[in-house]
GROMACS .gro file of C-alpha atoms in nm:
model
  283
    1UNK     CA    1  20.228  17.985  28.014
    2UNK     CA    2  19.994  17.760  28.219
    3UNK     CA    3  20.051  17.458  28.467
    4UNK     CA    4  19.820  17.239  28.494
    5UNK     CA    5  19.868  17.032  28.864
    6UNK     CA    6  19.661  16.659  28.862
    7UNK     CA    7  19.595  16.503  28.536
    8UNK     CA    8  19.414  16.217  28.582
    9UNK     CA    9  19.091  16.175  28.335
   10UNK     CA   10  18.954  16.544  28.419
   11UNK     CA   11  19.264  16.718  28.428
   12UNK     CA   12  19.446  16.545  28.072
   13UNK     CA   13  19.168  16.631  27.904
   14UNK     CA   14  19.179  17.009  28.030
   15UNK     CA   15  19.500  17.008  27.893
   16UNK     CA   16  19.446  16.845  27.597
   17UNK     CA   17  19.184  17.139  27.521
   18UNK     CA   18  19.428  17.416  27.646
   19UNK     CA   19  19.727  17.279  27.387
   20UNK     CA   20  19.450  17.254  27.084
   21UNK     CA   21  19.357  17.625  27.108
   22UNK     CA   22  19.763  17.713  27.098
   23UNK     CA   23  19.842  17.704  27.492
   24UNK     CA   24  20.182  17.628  27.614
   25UNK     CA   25  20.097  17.406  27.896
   26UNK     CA   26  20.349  17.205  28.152
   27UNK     CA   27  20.203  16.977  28.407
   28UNK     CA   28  20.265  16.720  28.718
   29UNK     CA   29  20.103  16.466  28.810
   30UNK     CA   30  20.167  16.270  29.146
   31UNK     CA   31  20.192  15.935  28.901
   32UNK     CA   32  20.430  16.063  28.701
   33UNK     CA   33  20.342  15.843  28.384
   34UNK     CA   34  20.023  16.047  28.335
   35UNK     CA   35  20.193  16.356  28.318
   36UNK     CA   36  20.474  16.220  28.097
   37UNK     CA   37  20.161  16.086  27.826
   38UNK     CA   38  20.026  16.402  27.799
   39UNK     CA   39  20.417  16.561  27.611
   40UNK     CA   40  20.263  16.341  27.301
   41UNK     CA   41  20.021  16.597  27.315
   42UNK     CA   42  20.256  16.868  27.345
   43UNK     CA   43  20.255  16.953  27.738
   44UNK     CA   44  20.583  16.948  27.889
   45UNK     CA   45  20.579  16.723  28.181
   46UNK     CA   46  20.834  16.784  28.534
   47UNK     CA   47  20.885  16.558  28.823
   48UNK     CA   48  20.799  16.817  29.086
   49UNK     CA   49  20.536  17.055  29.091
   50UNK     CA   50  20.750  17.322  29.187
   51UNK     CA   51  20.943  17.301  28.832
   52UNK     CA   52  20.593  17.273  28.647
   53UNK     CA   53  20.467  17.614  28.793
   54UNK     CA   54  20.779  17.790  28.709
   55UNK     CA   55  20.672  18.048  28.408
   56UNK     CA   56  20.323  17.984  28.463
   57UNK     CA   57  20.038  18.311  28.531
   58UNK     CA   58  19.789  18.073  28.597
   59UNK     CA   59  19.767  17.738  28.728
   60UNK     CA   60  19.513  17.485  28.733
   61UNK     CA   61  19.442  17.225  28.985
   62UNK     CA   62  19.216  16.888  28.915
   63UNK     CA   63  19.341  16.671  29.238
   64UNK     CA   64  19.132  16.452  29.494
   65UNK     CA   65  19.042  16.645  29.847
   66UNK     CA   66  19.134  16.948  30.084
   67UNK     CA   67  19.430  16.727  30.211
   68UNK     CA   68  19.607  16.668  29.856
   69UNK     CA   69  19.516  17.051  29.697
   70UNK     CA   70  19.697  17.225  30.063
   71UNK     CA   71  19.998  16.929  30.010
   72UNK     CA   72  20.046  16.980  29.649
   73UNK     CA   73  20.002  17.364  29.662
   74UNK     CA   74  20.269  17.345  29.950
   75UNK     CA   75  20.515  17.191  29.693
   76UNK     CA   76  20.456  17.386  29.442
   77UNK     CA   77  20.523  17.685  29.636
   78UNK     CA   78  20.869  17.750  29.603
   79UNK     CA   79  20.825  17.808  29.177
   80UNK     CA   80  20.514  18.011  29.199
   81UNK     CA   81  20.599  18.326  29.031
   82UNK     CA   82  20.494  18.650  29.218
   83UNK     CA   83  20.117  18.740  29.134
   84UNK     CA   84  20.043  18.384  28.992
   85UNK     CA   85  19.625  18.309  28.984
   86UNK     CA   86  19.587  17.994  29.106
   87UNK     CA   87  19.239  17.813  28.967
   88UNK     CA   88  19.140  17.499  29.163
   89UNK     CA   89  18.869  17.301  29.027
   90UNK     CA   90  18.876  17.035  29.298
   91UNK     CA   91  18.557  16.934  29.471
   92UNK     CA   92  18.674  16.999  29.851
   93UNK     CA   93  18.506  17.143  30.168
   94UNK     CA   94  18.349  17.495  30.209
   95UNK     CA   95  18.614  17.536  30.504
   96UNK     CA   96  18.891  17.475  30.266
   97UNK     CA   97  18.784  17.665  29.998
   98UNK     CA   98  18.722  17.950  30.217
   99UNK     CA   99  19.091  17.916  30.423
  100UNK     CA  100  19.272  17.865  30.082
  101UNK     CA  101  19.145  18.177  29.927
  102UNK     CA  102  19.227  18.371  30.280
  103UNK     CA  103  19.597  18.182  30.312
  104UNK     CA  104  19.644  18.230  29.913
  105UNK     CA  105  19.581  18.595  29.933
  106UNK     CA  106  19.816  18.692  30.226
  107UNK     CA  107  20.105  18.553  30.040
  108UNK     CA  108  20.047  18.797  29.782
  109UNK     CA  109  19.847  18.515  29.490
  110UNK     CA  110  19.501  18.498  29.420
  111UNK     CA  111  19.313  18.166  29.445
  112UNK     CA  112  18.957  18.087  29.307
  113UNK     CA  113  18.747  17.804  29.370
  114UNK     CA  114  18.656  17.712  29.047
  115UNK     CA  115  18.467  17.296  29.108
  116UNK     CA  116  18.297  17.198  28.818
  117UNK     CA  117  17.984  16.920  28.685
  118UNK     CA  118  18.211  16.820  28.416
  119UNK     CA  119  18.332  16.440  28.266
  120UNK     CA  120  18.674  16.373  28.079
  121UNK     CA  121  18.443  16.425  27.757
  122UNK     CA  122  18.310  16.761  27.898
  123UNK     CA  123  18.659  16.879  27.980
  124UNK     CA  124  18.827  16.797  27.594
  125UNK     CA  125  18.514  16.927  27.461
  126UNK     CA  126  18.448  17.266  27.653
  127UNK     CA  127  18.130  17.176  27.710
  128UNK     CA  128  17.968  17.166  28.104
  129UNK     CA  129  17.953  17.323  28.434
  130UNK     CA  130  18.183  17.550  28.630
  131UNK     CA  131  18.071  17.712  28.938
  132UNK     CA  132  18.259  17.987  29.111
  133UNK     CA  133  18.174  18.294  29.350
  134UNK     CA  134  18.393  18.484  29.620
  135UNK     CA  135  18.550  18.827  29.477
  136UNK     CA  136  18.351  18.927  29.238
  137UNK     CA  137  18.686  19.187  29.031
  138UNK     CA  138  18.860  18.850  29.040
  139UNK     CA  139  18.603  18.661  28.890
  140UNK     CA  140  18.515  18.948  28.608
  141UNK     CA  141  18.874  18.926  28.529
  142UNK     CA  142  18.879  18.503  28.467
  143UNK     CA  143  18.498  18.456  28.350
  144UNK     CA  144  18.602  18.477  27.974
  145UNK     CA  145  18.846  18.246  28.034
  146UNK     CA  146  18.681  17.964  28.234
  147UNK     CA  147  18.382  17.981  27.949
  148UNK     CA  148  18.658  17.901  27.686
  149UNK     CA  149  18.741  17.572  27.946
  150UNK     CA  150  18.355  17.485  27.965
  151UNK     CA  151  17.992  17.529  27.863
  152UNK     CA  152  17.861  17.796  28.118
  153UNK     CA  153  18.041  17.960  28.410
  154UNK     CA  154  17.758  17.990  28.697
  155UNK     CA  155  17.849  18.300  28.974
  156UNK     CA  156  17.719  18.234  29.256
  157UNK     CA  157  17.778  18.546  29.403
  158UNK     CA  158  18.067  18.700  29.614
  159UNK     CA  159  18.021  18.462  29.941
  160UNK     CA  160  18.372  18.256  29.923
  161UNK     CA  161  18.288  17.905  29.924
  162UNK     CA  162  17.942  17.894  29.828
  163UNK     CA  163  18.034  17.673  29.501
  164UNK     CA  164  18.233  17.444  29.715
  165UNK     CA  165  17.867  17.419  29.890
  166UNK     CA  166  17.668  17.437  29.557
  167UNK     CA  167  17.911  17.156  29.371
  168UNK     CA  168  17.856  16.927  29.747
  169UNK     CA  169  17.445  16.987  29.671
  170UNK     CA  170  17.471  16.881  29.332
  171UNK     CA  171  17.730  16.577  29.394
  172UNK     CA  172  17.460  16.483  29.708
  173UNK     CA  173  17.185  16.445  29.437
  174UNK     CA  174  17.386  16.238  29.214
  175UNK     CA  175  17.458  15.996  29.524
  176UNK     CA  176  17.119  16.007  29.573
  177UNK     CA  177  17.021  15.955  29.288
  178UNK     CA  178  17.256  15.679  29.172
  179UNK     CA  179  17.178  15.482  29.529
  180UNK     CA  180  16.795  15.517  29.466
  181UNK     CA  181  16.878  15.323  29.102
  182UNK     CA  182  17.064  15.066  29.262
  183UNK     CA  183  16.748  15.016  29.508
  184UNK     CA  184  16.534  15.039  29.149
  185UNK     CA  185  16.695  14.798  28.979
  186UNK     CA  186  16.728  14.545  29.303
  187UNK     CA  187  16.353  14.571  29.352
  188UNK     CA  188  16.288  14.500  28.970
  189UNK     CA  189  16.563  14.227  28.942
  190UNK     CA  190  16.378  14.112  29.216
  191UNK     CA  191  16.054  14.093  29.069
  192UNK     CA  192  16.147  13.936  28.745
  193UNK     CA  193  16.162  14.311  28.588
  194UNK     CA  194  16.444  14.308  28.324
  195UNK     CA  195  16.695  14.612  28.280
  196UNK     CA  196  16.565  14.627  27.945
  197UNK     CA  197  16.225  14.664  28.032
  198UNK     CA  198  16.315  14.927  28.322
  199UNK     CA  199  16.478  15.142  28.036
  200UNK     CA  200  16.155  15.120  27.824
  201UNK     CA  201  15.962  15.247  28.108
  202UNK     CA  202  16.232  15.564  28.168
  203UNK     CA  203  16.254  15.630  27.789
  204UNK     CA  204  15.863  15.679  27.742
  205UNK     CA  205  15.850  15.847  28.140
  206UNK     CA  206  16.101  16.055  28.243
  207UNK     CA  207  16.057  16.141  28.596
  208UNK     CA  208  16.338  16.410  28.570
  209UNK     CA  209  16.157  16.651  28.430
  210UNK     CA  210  15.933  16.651  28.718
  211UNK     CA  211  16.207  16.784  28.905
  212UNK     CA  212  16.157  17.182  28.913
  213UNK     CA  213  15.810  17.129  29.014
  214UNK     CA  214  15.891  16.889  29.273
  215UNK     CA  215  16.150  17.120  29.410
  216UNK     CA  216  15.930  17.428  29.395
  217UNK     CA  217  15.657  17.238  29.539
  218UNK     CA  218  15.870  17.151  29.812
  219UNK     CA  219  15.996  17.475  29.886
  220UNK     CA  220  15.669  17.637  29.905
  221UNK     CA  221  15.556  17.528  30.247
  222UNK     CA  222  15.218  17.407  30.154
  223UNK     CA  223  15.143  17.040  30.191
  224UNK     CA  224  14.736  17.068  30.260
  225UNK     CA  225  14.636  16.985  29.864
  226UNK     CA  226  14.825  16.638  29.811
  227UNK     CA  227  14.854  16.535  29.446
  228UNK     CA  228  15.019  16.200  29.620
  229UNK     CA  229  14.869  16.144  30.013
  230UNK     CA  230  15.201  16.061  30.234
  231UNK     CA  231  14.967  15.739  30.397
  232UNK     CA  232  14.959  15.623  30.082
  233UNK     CA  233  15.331  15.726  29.910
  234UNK     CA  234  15.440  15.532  30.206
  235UNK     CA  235  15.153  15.249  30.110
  236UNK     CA  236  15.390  15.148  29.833
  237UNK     CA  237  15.660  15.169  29.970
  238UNK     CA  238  15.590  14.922  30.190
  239UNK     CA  239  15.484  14.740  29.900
  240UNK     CA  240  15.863  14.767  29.750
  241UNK     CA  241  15.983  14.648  30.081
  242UNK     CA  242  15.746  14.375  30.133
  243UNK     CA  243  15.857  14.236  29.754
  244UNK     CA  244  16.243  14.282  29.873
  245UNK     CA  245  16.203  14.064  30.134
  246UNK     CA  246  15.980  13.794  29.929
  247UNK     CA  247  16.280  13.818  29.654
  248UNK     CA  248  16.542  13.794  29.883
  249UNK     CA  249  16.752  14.151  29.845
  250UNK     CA  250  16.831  14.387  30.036
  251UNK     CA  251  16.767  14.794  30.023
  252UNK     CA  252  16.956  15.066  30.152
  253UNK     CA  253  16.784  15.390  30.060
  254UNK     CA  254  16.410  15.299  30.057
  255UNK     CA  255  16.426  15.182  30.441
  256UNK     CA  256  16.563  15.484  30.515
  257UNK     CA  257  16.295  15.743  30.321
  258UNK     CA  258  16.048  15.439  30.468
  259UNK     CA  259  16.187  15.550  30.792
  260UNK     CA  260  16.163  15.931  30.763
  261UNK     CA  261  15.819  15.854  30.598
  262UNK     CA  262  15.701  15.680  30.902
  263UNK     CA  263  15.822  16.024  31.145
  264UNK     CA  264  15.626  16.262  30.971
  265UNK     CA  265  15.323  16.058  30.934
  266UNK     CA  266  15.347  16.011  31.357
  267UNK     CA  267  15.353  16.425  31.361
  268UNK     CA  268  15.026  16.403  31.216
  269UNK     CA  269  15.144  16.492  30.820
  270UNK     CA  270  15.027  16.144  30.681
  271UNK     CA  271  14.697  16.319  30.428
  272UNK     CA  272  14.956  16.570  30.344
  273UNK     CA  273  15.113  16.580  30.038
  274UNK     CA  274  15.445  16.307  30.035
  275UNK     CA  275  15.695  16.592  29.970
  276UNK     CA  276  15.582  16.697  30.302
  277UNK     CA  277  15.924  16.502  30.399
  278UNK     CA  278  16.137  16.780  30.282
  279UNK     CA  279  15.978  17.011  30.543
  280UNK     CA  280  16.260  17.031  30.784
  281UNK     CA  281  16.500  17.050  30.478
  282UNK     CA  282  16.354  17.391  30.353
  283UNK     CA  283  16.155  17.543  30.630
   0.00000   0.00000   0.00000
């Protein structure tokens, strides 16, 4: 028996993929209606969350933060049967990870940390990203099973809560990543540059495979034979922010690398190579 606790988009398709490969599988959701959809797929839904872990080995959380994983956990409480695993797949803080596994333990369950780089397609799929570490018997023990949920399981080694800090890392760069877009396509709408025309340029250049060299590069410490001078990566992007202004729009993360640009040319870094701005970051 498994309970599956949150089943929103990530978590009803978990479930979906657990009934399909001949799981028995009740769940609770805090709207109930999504946990009531999911008995067309054969789940068996409850009210509380205490009812839905009753019978369960193993339960499976999918829920929002820290706050809603210790509340929920609280009310399920009273139905957990004795040696129950409990796998949480919630992006949350390091702290939390780490106190849950510690609080989880003393009253005699094991917890794992299980966040994962997975969609709604991902998780009725099995295909994806889980990340785990902490106790390393514990994690032998569930590895099979968390590859059946997903693509790859990645171990990141028996420190608990390092893939609450690996799955933060990864979520930064997707912020990052999705905020530098939104500058990129402000600039181009700007400048009369179409969508279309901005995804001809990324399907013929794709700038993300230059990603393990940049991040090697980066990490290596030495900035002294520039493939891009920082005077002049920061040349254009003045020239970006000069063409904002004359269109009209506003950025929010260019001024800000313009910003950290502008410190480590005044520490004497400007004929450096540009990643030269990730110094601090690695160093």
């Amino acid at each position: 028996m498994i309970a599956f606790l949150g089943t929103g988009l990530l978590g009803g398709n978990f479930v979906r993929a657990l009934i399909k490969k001949g799981n028995e599988v009740q769940v609770w959701n805090r709207t109930a209606a999504k946990a009531t959809a999911l008995e067309a797929d054969g789940a068996k839904a409850f009210e509380n969350a205490a009812d839905a872990v009753k019978g369960a080995a193993r339960i499976h959380i999918t829920l929002k933060d820290d706050a809603s994983v210790n509340e929920v956990l609280a009310q399920a409480l009273p139905g957990l049967q004795p040696g129950a695993v409990i796998i949480d797949h919630t992006t949350t803080s390091i702290e939390g990870a780490v106190e849950r596994t510690q609080h989880w333990q003393q009253q005699g369950f094991t917890y794992l940390h299980v966040p994962v780089f997975m969609g709604p397609a991902n998780a009725l799929e099995g295909t994806g990203f889980m990340l785990v570490s902490g106790n390393q018997e514990v994690i032998q023990q569930w590895e099979s099973t968390l590859a059946g949920m997903t693509g790859k399981v990645l171990n990141f080694g028996p420190e608990e809560g390092k893939a609450a800090g690996m799955k933060l890392t990864g979520n930064a760069f997707l912020v990052t990543l999705t905020g530098g877009l939104a500058d990129t396509l402000t600039l181009a709408k700007s400048m009369g540059v179409s969508l279309s025309e901005v995804a001809t340029l990324f399907d013929n250049w794709n700038p993300g495979a230059l990603l393990p060299a940049r991040l090697q590069r980066m990490g290596g410490g030495k900035y002294d034979t520039p493939s891009w001078e920082l005077n002049m990566a920061r040349k254009d992007t003045q020239l970006f922010l000069d063409a904002a202004q004359q269109g009209g729009v506003n950025l929010t993360v260019i001024p800000a690398v313009a910003a950290l640009m502008d410190q480590f040319i005044a520490r004497g870094h400007g004929n450096n190579d540009w990643t030269v701005i990730g110094k601090d970051a690695v160093s």
